[in-house]
CSV table of C-alpha atoms and ligand atoms in Angstrom, one decimal:
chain,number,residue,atom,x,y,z
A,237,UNK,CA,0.0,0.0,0.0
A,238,UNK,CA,0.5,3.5,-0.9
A,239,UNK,CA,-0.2,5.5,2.4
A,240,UNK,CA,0.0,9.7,1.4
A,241,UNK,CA,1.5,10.9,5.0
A,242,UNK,CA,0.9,14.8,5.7
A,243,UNK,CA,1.0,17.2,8.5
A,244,UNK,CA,0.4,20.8,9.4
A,245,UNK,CA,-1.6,22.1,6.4
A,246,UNK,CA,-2.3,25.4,8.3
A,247,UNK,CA,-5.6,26.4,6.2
A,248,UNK,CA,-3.1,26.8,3.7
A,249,UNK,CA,-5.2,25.2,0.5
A,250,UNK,CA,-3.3,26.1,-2.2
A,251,UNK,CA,-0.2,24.1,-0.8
A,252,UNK,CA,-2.3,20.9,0.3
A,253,UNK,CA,-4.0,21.3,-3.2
A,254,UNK,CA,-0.3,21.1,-5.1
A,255,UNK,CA,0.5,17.9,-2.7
A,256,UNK,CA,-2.9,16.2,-2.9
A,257,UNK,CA,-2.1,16.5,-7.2
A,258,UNK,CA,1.9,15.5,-6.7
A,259,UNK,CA,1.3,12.7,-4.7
A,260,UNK,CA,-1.3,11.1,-7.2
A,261,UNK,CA,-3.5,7.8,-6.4
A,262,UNK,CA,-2.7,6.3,-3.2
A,263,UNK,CA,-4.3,3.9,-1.0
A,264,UNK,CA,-5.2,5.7,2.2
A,265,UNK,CA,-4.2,8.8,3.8
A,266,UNK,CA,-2.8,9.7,7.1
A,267,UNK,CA,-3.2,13.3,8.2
A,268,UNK,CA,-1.1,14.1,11.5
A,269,UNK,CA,-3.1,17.4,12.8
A,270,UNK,CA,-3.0,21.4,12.5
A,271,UNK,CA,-5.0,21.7,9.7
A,272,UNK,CA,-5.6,25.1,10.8
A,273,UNK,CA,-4.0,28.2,12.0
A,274,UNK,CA,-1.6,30.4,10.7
A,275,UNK,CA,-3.3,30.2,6.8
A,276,UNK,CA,-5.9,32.3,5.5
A,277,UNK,CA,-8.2,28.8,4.6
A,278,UNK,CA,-9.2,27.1,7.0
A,279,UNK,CA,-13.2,25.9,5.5
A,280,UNK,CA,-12.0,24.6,2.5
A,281,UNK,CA,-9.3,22.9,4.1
A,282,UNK,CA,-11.3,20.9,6.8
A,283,UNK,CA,-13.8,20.4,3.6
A,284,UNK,CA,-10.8,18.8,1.3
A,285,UNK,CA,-9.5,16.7,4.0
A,286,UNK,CA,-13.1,15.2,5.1
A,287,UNK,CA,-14.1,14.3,1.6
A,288,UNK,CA,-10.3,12.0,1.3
A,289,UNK,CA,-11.4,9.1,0.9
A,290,UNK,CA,-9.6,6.3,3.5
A,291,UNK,CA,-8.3,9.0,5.5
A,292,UNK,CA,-7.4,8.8,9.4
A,293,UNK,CA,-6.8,12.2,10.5
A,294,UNK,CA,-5.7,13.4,13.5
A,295,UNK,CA,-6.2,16.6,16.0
A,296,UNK,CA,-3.3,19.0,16.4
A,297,UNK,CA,-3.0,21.8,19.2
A,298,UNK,CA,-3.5,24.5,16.3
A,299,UNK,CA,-7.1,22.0,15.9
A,300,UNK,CA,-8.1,22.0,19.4
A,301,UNK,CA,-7.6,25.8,20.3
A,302,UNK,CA,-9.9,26.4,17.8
A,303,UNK,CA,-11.9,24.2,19.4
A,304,UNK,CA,-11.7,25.8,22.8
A,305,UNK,CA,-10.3,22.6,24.2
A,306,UNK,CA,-6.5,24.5,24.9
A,307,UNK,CA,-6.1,27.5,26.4
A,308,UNK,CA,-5.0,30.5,24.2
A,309,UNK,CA,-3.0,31.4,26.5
A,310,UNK,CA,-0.6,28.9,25.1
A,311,UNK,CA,-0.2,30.5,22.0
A,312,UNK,CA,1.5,33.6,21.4
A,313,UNK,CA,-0.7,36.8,20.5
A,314,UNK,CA,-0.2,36.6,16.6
A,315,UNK,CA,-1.7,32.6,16.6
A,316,UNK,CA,-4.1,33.8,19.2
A,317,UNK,CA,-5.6,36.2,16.6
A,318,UNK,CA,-5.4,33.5,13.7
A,319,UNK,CA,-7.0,31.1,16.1
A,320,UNK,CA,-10.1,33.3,17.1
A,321,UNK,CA,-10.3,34.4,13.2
A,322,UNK,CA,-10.1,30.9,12.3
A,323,UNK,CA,-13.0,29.8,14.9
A,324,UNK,CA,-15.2,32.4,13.0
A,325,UNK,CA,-14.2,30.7,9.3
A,326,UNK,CA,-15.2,27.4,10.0
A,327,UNK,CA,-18.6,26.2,9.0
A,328,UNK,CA,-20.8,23.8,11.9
A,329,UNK,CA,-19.8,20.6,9.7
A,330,UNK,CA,-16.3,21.5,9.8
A,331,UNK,CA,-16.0,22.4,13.3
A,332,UNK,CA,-18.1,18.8,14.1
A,333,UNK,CA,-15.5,17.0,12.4
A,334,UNK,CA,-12.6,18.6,14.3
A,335,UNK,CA,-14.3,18.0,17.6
A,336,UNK,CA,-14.6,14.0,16.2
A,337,UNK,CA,-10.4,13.8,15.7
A,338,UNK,CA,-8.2,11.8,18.3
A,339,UNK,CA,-5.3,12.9,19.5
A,340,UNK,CA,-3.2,9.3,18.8
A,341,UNK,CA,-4.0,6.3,16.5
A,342,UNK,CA,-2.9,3.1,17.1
A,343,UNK,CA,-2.6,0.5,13.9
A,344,UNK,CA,-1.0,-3.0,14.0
A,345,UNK,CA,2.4,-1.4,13.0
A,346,UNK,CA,2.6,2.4,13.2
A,347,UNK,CA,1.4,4.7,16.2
A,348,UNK,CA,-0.1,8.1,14.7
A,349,UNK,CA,0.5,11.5,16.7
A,350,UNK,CA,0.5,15.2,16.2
A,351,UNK,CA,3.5,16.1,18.6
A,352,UNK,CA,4.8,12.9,20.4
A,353,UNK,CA,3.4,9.8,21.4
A,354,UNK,CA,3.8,10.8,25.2
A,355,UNK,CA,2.0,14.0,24.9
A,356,UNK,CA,0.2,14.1,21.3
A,357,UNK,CA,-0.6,17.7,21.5
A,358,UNK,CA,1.8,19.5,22.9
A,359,UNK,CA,5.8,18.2,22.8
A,360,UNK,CA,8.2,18.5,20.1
A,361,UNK,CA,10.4,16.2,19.1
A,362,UNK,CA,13.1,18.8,18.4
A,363,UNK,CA,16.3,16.5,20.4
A,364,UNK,CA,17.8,13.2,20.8
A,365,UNK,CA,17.3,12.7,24.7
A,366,UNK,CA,13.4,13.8,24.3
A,367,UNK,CA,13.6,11.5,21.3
A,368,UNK,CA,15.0,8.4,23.0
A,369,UNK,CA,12.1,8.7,25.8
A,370,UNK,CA,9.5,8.4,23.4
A,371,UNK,CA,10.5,5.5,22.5
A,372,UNK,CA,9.2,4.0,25.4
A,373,UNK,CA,5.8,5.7,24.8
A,374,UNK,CA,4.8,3.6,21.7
A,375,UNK,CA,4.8,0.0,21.3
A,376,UNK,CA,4.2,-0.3,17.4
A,377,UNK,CA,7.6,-0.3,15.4
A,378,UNK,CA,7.1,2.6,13.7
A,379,UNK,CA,5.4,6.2,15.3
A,380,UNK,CA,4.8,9.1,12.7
A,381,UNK,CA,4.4,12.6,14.0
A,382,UNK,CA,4.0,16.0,13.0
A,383,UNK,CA,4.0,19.5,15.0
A,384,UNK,CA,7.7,20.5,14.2
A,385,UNK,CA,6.9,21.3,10.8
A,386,UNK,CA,10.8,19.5,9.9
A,387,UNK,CA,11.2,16.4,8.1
A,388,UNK,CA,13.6,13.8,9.6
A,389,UNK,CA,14.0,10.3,10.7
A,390,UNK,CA,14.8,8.9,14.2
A,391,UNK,CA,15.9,5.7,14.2
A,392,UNK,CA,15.9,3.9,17.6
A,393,UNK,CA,19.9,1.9,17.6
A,394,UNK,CA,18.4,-0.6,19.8
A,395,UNK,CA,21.7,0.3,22.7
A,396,UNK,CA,19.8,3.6,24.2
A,397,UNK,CA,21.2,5.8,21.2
A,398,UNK,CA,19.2,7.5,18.6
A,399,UNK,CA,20.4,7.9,14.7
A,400,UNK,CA,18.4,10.5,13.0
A,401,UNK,CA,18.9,11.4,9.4
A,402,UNK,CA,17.0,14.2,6.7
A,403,UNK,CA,15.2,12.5,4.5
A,404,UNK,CA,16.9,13.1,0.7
A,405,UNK,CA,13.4,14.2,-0.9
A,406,UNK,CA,12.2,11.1,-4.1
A,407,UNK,CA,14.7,9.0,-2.6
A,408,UNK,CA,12.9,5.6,-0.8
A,409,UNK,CA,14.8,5.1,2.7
A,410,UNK,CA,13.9,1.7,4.0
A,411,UNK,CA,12.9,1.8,7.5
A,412,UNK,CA,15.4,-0.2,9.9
A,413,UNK,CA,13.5,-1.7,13.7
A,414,UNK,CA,12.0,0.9,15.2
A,415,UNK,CA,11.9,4.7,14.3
A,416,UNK,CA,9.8,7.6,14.6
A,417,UNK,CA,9.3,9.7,11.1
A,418,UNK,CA,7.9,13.3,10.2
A,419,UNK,CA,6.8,14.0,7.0
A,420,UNK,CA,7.4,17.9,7.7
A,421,UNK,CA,4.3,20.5,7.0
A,422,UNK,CA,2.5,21.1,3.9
A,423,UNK,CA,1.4,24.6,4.9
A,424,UNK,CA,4.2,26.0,6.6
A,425,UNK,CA,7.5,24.1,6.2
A,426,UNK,CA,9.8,25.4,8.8
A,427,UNK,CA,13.2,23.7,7.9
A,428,UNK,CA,14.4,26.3,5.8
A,429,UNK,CA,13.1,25.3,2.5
A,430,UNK,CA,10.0,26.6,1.1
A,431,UNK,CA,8.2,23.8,-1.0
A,432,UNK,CA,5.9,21.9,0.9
A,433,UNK,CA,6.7,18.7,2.6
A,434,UNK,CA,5.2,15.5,2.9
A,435,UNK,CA,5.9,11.9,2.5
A,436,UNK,CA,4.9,8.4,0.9
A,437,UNK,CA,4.8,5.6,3.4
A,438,UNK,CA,5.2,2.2,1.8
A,439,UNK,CA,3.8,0.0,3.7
A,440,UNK,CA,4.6,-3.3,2.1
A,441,UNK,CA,8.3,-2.2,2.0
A,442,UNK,CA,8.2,-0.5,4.9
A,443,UNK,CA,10.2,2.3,3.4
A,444,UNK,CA,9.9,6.4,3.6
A,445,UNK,CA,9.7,8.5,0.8
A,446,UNK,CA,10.4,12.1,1.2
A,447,UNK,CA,8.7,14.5,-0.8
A,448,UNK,CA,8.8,18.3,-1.4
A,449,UNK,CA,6.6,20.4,-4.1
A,450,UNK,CA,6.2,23.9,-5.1
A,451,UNK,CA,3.1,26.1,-4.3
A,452,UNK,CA,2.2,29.8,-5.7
A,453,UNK,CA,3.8,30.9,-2.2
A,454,UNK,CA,2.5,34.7,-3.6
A,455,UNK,CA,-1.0,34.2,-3.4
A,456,UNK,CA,-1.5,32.9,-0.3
A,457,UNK,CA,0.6,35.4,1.1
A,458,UNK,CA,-2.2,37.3,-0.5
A,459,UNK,CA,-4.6,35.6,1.1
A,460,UNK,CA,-3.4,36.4,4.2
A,461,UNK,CA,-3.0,40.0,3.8
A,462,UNK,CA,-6.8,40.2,3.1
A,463,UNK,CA,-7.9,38.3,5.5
A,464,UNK,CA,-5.9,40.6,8.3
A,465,UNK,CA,-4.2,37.8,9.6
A,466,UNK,CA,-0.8,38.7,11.4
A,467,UNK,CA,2.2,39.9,8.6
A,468,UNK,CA,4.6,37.3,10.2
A,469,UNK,CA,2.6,34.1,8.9
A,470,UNK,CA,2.9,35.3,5.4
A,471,UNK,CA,6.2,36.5,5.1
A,472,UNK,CA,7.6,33.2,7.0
A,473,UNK,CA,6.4,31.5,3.6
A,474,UNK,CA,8.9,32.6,1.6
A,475,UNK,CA,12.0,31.8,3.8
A,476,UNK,CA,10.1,28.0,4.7
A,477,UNK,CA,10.9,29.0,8.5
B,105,ZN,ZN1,1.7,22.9,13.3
């Protein structure tokens, strides 16, 4: 199987639009939370991502302060105003199926989670020692995560040490015992490159593919302008950080 493996869309359409058309026929899809925030749309976003077919999609902290379920105080001022703006987008469908996501999936092989499997919505996996604990937090071989918005590959040495590696975008990296992957963010890549990420899990290999597209970064920088959504979340686009 064919699994499509994305993350952090941040109501940014035109970018999940260009992945969702890159990435072709697949055989299911695994969504890893924050579909909104940040992006100027949010509707049509929730709307593509609930009419994917086979999808499992999961709720990211961006998800569930729009939700109310967080508090904003969290978040600093300029995603508290995209998060209140957002609230106001979203149509009663679209904020049901947000209040219907999980926060961690479980499947015979892989463990699904916005930010880590020990605390889905709120840690980063960002270095090796908070890395290594998480290990212990999943039983599955593999765990796929978002929330960073950086692609990489943790792999788990099997002697208390981590390996972790960037993925080299189109090239297949078999998976070796137990790792934890990020396909980076479609919406808001933050690793320095601007195309947005996301990857191809291959299930019957058990391999990683890497993948990075370009987007017409200018018009949803447009978008945003319009909308009066803070300055910062358009002009972070362009640098992909
Ligand atoms: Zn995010």
């Amino acid at each position: 199987m064919q699994i499509l493996v994305i993350s952090d869309i941040h109501a940014n359409f035109t970018a999940l639009d260009a992945v969702l058309a890159d990435a072709g026929q697949v055989d299911a899809v695994w969504c890893l939370g924050d579909l909104v925030g940040y992006g100027p749309d949010p509707e049509v976003c929730v709307e593509r991502i609930r009419q994917l077919p086979n999808t499992v999609c999961l709720l990211g902290n961006h998800d569930a302060a729009v939700l109310g379920k967080l508090d904003q105080e969290a978040f600093n001022h300029e995603a508290n105003i995209s998060v209140s703006w957002t609230r106001d987008q979203l149509s009663p469908a679209s904020l049901g199926f947000l209040q219907g996501l999980r926060t961690r999936v479980e499947t015979q092989n892989v463990t699904l989670s916005h930010g880590s499997p020990r605390n889905p919505i709120w840690e980063y996996l960002l270095d090796i020692n908070t890395v290594l604990s998480n290990f212990s937090f999943f039983k599955t071989p593999i765990c796929i995560v978002g929330h960073t918005h950086i692609p990489i590959i943790y792999t788990h040495n099997g002697n208390g040490t981590v390996d972790w590696s960037i993925p080299q975008p189109g090239v297949l990296t078999p998976i070796q015992g137990r790792a934890i992957l990020n396909p980076g963010s479609v919406g808001q890549p933050r690793d320095r490159n601007p195309m947005a990420a996301y990857a191809i899990y291959h299930s019957d290999e058990n391999s990683w593919e890497a993948r990075r597209v370009e987007y017409d970064i200018a018009s949803v920088q447009k978008r945003i302008s319009a909308a009066g959504l803070p300055f910062r979340h358009a002009a972070r686009l362009m640098d992909g950080w």
